Tab-separated table of C-alpha atoms and ligand atoms in Angstrom:
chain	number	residue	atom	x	y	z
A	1	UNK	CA	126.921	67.263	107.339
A	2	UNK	CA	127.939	68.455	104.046
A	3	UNK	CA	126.157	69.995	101.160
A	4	UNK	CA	126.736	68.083	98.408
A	5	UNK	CA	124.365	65.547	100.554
A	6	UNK	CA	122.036	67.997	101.142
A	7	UNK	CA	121.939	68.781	97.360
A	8	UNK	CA	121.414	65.291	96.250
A	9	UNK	CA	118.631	64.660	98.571
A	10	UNK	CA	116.324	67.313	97.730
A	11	UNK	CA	117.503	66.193	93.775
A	12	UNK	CA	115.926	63.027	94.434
A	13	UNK	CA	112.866	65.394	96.533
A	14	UNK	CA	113.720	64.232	99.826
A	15	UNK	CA	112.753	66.011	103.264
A	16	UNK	CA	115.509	68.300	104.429
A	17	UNK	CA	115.768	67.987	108.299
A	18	UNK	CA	115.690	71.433	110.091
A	19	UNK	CA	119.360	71.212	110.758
A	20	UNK	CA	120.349	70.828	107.349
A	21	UNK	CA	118.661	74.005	106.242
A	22	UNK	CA	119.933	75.724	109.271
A	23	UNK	CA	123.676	74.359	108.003
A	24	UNK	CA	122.904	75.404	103.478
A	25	UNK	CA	121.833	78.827	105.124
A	26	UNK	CA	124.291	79.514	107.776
A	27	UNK	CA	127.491	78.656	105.924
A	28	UNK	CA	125.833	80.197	102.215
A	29	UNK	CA	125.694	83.371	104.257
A	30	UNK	CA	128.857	83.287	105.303
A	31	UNK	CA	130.568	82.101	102.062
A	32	UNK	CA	131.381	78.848	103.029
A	33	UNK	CA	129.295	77.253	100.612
A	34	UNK	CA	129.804	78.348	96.813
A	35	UNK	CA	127.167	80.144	94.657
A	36	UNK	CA	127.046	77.292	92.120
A	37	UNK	CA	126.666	74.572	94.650
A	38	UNK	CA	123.605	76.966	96.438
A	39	UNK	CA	122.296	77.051	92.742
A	40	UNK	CA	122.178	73.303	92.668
A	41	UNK	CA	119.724	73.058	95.995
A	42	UNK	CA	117.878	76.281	95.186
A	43	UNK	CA	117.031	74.668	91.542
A	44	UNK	CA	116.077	71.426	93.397
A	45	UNK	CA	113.818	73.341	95.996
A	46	UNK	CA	112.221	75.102	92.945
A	47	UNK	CA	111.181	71.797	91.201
A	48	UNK	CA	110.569	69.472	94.087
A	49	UNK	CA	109.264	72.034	96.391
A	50	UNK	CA	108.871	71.766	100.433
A	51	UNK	CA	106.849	70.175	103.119
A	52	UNK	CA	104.955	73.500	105.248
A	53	UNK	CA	107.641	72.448	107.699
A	54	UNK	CA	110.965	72.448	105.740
A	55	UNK	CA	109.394	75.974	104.355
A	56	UNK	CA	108.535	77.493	108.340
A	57	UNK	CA	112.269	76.060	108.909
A	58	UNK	CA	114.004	77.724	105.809
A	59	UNK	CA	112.106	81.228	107.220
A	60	UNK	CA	113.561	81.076	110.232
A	61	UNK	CA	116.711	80.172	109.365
A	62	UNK	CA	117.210	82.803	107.093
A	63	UNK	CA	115.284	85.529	109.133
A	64	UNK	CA	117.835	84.586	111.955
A	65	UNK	CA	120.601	84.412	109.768
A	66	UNK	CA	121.204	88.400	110.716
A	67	UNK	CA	120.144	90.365	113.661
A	68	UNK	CA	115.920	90.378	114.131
A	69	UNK	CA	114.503	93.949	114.781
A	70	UNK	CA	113.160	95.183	118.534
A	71	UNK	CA	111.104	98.330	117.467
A	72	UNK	CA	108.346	97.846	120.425
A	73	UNK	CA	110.463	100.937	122.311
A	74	UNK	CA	109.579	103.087	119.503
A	75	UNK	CA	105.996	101.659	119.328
A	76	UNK	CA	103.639	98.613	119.951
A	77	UNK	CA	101.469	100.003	116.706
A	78	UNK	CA	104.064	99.600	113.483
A	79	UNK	CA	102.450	98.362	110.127
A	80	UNK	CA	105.232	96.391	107.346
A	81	UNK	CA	103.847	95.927	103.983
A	82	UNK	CA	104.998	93.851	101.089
A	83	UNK	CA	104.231	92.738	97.774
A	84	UNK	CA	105.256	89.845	95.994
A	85	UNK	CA	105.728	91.704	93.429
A	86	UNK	CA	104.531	92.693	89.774
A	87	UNK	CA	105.040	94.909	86.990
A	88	UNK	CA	104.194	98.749	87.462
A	89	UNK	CA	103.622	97.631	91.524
A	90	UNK	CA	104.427	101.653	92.894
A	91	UNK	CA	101.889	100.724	95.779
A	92	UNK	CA	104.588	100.946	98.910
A	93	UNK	CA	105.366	104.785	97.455
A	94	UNK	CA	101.955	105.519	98.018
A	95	UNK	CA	100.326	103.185	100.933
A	96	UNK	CA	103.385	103.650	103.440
A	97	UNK	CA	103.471	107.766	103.414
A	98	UNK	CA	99.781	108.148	103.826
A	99	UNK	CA	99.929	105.128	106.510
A	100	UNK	CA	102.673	107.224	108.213
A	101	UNK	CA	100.254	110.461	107.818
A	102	UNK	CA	97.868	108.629	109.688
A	103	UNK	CA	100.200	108.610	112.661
A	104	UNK	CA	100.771	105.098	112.471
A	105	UNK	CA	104.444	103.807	112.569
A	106	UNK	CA	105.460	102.469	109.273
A	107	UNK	CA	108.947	100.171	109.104
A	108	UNK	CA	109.931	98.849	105.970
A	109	UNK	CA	112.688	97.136	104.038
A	110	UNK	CA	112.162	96.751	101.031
A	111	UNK	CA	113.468	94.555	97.807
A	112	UNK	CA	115.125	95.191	94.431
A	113	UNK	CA	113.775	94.195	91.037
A	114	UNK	CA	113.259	90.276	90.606
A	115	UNK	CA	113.208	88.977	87.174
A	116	UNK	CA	110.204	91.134	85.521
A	117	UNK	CA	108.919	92.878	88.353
A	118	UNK	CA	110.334	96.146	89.815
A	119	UNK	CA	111.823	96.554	93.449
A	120	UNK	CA	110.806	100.061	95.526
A	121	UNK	CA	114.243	99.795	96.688
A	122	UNK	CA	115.597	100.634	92.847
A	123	UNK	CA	112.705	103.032	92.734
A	124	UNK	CA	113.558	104.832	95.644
A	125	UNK	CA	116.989	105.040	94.497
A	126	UNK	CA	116.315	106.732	90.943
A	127	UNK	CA	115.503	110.119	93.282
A	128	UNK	CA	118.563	111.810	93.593
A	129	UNK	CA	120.242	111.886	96.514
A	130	UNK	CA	117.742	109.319	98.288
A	131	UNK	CA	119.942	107.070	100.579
A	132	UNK	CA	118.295	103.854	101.449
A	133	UNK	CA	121.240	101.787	103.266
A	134	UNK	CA	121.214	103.838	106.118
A	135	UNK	CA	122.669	101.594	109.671
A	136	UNK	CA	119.950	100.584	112.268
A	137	UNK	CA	119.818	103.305	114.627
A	138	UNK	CA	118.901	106.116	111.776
A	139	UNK	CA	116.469	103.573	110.483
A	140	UNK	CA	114.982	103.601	114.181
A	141	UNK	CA	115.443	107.266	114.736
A	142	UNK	CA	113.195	107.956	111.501
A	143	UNK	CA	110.486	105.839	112.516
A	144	UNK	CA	110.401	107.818	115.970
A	145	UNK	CA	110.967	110.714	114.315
A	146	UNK	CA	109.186	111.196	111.612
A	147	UNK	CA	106.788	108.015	111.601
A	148	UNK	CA	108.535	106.151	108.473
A	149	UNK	CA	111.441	104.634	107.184
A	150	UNK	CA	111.837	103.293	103.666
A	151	UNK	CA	115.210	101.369	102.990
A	152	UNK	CA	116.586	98.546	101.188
A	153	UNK	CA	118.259	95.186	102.654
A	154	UNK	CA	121.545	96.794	103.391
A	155	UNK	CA	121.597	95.786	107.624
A	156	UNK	CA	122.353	93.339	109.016
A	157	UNK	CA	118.308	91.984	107.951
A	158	UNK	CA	118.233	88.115	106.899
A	159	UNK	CA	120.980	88.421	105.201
A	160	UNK	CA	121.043	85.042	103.865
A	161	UNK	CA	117.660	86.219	101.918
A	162	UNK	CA	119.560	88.754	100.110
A	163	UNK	CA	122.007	86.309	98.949
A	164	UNK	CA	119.640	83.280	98.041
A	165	UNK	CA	117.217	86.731	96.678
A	166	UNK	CA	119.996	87.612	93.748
A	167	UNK	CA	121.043	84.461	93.033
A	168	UNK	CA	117.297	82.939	92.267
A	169	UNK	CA	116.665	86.688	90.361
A	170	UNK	CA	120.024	84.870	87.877
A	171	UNK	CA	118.897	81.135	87.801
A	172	UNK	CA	115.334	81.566	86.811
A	173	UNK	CA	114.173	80.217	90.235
A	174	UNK	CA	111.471	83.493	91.075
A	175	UNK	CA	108.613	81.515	90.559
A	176	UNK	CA	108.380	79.381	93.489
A	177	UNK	CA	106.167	79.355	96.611
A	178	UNK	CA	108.159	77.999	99.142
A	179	UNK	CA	110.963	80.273	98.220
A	180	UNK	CA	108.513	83.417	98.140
A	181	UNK	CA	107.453	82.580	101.104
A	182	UNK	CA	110.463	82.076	103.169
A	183	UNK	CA	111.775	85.268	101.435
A	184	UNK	CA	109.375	87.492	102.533
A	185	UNK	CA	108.928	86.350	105.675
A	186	UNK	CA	112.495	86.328	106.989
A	187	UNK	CA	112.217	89.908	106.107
A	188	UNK	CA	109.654	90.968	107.357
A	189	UNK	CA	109.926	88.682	110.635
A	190	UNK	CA	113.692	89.989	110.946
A	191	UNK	CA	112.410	93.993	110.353
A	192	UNK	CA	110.505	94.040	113.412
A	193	UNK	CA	107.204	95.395	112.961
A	194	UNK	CA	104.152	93.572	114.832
A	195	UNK	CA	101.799	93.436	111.985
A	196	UNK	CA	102.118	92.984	108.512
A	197	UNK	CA	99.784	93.868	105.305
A	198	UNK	CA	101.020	91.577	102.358
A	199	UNK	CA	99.918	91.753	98.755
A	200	UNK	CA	99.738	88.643	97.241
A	201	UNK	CA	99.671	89.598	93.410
A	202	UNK	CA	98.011	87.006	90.549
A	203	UNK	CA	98.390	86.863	87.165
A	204	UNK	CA	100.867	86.876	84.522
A	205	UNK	CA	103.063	89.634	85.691
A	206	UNK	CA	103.507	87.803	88.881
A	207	UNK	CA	105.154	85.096	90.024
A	208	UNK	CA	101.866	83.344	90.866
A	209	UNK	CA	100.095	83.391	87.558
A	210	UNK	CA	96.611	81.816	88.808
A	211	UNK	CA	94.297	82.552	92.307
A	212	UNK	CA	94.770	79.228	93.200
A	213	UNK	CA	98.737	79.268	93.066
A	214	UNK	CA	98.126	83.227	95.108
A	215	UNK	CA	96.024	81.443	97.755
A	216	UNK	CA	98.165	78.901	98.438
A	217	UNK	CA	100.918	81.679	98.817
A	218	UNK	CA	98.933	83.632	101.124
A	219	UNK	CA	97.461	81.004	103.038
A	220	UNK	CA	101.340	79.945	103.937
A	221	UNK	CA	102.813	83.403	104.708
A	222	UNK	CA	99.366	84.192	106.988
A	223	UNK	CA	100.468	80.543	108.875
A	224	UNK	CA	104.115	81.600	109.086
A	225	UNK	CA	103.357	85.364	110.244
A	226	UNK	CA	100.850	83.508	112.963
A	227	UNK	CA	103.502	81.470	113.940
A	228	UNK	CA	106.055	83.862	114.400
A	229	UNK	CA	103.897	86.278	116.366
A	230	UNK	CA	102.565	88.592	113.650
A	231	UNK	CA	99.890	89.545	112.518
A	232	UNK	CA	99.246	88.587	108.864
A	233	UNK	CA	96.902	89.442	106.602
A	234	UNK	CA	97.222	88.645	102.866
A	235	UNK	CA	95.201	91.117	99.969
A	236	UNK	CA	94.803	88.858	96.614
A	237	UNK	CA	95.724	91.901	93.889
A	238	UNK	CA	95.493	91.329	90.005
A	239	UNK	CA	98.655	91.449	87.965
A	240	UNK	CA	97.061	90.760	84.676
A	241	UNK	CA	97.578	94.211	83.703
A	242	UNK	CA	100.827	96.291	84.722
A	243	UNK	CA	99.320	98.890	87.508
A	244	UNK	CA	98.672	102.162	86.982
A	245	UNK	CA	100.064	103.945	83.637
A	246	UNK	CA	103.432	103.853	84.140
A	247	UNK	CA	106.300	101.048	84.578
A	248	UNK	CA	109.930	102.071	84.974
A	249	UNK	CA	111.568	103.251	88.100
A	250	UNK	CA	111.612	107.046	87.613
A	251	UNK	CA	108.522	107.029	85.865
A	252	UNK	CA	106.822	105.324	88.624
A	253	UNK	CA	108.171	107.583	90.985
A	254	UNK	CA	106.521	110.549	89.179
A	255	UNK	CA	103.093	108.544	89.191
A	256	UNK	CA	103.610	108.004	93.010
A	257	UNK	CA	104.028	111.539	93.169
A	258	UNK	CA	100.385	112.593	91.761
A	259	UNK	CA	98.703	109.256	93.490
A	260	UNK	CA	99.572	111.023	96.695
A	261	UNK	CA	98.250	114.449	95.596
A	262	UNK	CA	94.962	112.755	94.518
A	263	UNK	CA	95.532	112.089	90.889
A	264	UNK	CA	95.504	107.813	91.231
A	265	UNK	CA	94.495	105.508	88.242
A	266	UNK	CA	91.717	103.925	89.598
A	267	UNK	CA	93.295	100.324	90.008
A	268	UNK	CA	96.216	101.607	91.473
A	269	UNK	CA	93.194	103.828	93.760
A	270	UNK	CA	91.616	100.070	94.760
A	271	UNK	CA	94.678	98.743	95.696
A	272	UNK	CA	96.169	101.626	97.531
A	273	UNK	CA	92.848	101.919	99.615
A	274	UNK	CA	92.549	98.567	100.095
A	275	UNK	CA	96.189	98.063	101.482
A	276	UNK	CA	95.961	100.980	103.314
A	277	UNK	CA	92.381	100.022	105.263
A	278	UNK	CA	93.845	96.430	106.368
A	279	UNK	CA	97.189	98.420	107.513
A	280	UNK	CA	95.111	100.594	109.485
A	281	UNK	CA	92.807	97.412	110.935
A	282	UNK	CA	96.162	95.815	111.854
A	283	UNK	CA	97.542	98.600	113.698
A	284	UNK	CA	94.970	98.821	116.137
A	285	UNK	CA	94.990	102.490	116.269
A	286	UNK	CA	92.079	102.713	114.278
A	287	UNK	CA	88.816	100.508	115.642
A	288	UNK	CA	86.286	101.823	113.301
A	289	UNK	CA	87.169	100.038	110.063
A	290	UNK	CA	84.132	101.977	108.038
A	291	UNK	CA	85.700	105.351	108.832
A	292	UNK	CA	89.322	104.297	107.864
A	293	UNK	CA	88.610	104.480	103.592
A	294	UNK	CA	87.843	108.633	104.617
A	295	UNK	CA	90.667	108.976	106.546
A	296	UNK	CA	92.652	107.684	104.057
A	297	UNK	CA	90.683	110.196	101.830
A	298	UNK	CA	91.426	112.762	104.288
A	299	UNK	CA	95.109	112.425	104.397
A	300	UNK	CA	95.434	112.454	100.607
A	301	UNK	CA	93.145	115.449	100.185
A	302	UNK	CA	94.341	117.392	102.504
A	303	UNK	CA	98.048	116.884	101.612
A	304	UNK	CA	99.410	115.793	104.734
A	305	UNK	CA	100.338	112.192	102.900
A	306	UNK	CA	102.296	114.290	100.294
A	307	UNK	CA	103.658	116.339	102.683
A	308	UNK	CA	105.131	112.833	104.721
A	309	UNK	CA	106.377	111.529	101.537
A	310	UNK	CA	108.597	115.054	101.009
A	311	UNK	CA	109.462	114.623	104.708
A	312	UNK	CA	110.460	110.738	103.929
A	313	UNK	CA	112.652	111.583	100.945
A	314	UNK	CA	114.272	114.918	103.061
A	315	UNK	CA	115.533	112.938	106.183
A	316	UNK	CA	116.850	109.960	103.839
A	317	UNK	CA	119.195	112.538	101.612
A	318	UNK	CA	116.879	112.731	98.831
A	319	UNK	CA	116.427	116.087	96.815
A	320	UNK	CA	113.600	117.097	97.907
A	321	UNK	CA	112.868	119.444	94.740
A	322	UNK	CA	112.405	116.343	92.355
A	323	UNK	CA	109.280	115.553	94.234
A	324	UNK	CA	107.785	118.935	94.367
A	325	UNK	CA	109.014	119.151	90.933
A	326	UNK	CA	108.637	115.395	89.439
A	327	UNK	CA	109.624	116.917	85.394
A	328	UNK	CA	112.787	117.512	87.091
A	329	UNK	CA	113.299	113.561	86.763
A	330	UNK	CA	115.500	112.875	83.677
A	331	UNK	CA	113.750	111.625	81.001
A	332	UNK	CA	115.262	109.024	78.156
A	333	UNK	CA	116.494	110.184	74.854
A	334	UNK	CA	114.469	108.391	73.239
A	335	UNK	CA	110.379	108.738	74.018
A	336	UNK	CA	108.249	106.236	70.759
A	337	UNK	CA	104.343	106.351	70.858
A	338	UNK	CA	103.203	102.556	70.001
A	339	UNK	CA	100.444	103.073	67.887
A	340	UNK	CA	96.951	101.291	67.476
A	341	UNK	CA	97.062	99.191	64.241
A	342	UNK	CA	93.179	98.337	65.283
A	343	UNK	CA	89.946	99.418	66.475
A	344	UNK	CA	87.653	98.599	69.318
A	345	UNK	CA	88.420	97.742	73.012
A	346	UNK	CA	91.421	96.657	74.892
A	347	UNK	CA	90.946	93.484	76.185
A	348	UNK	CA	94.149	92.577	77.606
A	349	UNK	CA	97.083	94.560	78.524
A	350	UNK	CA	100.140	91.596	78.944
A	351	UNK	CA	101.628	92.365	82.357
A	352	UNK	CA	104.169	89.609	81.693
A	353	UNK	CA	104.737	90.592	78.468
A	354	UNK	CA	105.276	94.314	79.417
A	355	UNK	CA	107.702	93.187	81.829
A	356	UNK	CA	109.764	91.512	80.190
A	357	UNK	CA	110.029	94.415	77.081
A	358	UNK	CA	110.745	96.604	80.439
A	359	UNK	CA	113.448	94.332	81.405
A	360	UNK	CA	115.129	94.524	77.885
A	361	UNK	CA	114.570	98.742	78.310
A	362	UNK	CA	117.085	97.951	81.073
A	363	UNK	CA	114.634	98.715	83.515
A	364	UNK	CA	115.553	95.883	86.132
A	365	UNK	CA	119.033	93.621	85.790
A	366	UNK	CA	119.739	90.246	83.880
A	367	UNK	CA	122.490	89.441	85.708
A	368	UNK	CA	123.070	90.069	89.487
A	369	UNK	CA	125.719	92.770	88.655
A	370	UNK	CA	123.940	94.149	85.784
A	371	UNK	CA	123.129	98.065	86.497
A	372	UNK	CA	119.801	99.808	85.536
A	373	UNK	CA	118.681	102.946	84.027
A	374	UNK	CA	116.248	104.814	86.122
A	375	UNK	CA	115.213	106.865	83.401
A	376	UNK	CA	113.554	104.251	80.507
A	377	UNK	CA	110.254	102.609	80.998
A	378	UNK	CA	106.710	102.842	79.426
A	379	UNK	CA	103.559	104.941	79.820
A	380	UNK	CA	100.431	103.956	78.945
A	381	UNK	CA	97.469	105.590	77.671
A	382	UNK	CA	95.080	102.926	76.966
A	383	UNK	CA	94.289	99.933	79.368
A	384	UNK	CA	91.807	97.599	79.987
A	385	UNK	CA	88.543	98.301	78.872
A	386	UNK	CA	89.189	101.684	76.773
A	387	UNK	CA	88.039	102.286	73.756
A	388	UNK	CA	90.938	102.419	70.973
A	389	UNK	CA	91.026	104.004	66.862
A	390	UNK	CA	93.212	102.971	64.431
A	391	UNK	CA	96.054	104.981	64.883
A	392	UNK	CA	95.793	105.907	68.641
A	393	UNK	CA	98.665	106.403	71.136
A	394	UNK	CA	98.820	102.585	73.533
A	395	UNK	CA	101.262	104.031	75.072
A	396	UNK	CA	104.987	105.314	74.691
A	397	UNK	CA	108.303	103.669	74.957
A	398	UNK	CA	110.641	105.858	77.203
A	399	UNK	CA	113.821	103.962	75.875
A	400	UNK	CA	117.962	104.471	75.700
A	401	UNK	CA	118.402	104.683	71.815
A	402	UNK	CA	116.546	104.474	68.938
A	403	UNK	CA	116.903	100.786	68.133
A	404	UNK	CA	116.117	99.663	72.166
A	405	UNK	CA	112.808	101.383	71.387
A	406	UNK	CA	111.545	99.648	67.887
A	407	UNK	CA	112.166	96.610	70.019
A	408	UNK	CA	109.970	97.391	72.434
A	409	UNK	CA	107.211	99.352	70.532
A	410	UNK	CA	106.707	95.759	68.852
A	411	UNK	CA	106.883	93.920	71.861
A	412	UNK	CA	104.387	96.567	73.235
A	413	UNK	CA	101.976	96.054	70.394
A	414	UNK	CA	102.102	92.142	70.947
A	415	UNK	CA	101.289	92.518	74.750
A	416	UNK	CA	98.126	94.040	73.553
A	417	UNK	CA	94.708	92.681	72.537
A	418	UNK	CA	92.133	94.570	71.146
A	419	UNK	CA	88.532	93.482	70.939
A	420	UNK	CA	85.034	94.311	70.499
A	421	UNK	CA	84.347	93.410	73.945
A	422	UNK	CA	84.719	96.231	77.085
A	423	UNK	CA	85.368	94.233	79.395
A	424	UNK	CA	85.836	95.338	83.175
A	425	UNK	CA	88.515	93.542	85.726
A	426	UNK	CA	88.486	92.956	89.449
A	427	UNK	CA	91.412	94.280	91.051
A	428	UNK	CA	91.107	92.612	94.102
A	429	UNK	CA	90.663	89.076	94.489
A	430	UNK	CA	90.130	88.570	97.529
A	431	UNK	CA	91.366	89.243	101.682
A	432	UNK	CA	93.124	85.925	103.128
B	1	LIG	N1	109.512	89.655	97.187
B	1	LIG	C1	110.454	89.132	97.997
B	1	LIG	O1	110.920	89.769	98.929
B	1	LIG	N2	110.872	87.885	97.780
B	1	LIG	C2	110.382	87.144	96.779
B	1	LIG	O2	110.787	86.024	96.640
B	1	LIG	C3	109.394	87.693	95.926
B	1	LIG	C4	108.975	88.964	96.157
């Protein structure tokens, strides 16, 4: 077998037999096979696609390419969550402490920024101090611990997913089902939990732009969790709109930070409860669903979620005084309102559009070396369906120098439309 054969078939959008993906993944892991020529196939597998089986064959290839988690000594209860990702997407800061307050187990690895949308694991990293490539056992011994472990893929966790994960973030190859699919679910297959909560976002600051394309997605990661033992269920989120009112690392840290004392824009509130009521359904720890939005409630209200989130950021190295005291955060040089050149409603707020001026901010990397700045980002004041005068704060550019923030103030101003209709947005879809 050799790859240049296994590139040229899947040029010409041939089926690749299960041993050939186990041989591209096995010997791309292992450096055998070159970036460029792992380029070639992924670009292929992007524009032909994959059969359901190539794709359940690529997943476990790559989710055995490393060691595959045993956590059912710690318990038989733990909860993953993931997102595919979007723009503003803070949801894992805020659904996996209070999941953890609710005394179920929560185990997650998590990713780093891919093309426009943000990673928690760069998130997580913009608190001081916060170490999230800690080695197995402390990743174990937190979860029986303390109930939680956030960290990024740093074990030995489908490895060959972090590899083929960078190099699609550099060759414009984010957008593609079968390689969403398999990337998530090596993960999350590999990271050991029994049940998994996935959000599946839609729109144009996700990969999947329409419901259809997000269906599809979900519909194949539900198969491939049921196939591999776990429990799957999908949540269909909006990305039309960045979530919440901020987007930046830092920034969304700080908005994490008052969603878990209560204070929650109310589509990041939908999404959070939602997420949190089908982790708590999967767990089977709590058999009442209709009580489960009030405990939820509960835990946030009566601070014990915070309080798990402090706890998180404490045993992983992270100064704990940044989250009691989130203006402690550096903030950029350079903070630019974008101001209203009309009047009436918004009617859209670009999430694709915001993401990419984010991405210029240096808010996520261009290039797989590139290195971000924690500190830049946007906050928003008006969003969907508020009413907006001429001259108004949109929002503000938190940027790195003067010029870096004219950019984006424009680009800002383009990602918005404003209308004389209020118009109100669903932001969830559906549960797959
Ligand atoms: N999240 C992942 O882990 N992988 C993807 O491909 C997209 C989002």
């Amino acid at each position: 077998m050799n790859i240049l054969e296994i590139i040229e078939k899947k040029k010409v959008d041939d089926i690749l037999t299960k041993e050939e993906i186990e041989y591209f993944v096995e010997n791309y892991t292992n450096g055998n096979i070159t970036d460029y020529q792992a380029a070639a196939l992924i670009m292929a597998i992007c524009i032909n696609g994959m059969t359901q089986d190539e794709i359940l064959d690529l997943t476990m290839a790559m989710a055995n390419s490393g060691d595959i988690l045993d956590l059912s000594d710690i318990s038989e209860n733990i909860v993953d969550k993931h997102s595919t990702g979007g723009v503003g997407d803070k949801i894992t800061l805020i659904v996996a402490p209070i999941i953890a307050a609710l005394g179920i187990p929560v185990a997650k690895m998590s990713g780093r920024g891919l093309g426009i949308t943000g990673g928690t694991a760069d998130k997580l990293e913009s608190i001081p101090g916060y170490n999230i490539n800690i080695g197995i056992d402390e990743f174990k011994q937190n979860i029986k611990d303390i109930g939680i472990s956030l960290i990024a893929q740093t074990l030995n966790l489908a490895p060959a997913d972090k590899k083929i994960y960078a190099l699609r973030d550099t060759i414009s190859c984010t957008n593609s089902t079968p390689l969403i699919a398999s990337s998530i679910m090596s993960k999350k297959i590999a990271s050991g939990a029994g049940s998994i909560v996935l959000d599946v976002t839609c729109g144009s600051g996700a990969f999947m732009n329409t419901k259809e394309e997000a269906r599809k997605l979900a519909k194949l990661m539900a198969l491939i969790g049921k196939l591999a033992n776990r429990e799957t269920i999908c949540v269909l989120t909006d990305m039309n709109e960045p979530l919440g009112y901020s987007v930046g690392n830092s920034l969304e840290v700080v908005e994490a930070i008052h969603a878990l004392k209560g204070n929650m824009a109310e589509d990041v509130k939908d999404v959070v409860l939602n997420m949190c009521i089908q982790m708590m359904n999967v767990s089977g720890l709590y058999p009442n669903p209709l009580e489960n939005k009030y405990k939820v409630m509960e835990v946030i209200e009566n601070g014990k979620a915070f309080e798990k989130f402090k706890e998180l950021v404490k045993r992983q190295g992270g100064d704990v005084s940044y989250i009691e005291n989130p203006e402690k955060f550096e903030k950029a040089p350079i903070i630019m309102p974008v101001l209203s050149d009309d009047f009436g409603f918004v009617e859209k707020l670009d999430a694709g559009k915001v993401g990419k001026a984010g991405l210029e901010l240096g808010i996520g990397r261009k290039k797989k070396d590139d290195s971000i700045d924690y500190r830049v980002g946007l906050i928003f004041d008006k969003k969907i369906g508020d009413e907006v005068k001429i001259g108004d704060v949109l929002a503000y550019v938190h940027a790195a120098s003067p010029e870096k923030a004219i950019e984006c103030v424009e680009a800002i101003k383009e990602a918005y439309t404003i209308g004389n209709r209020k118009i109100s947005k669903e932001n969830i879809i559906e549960i797959i």
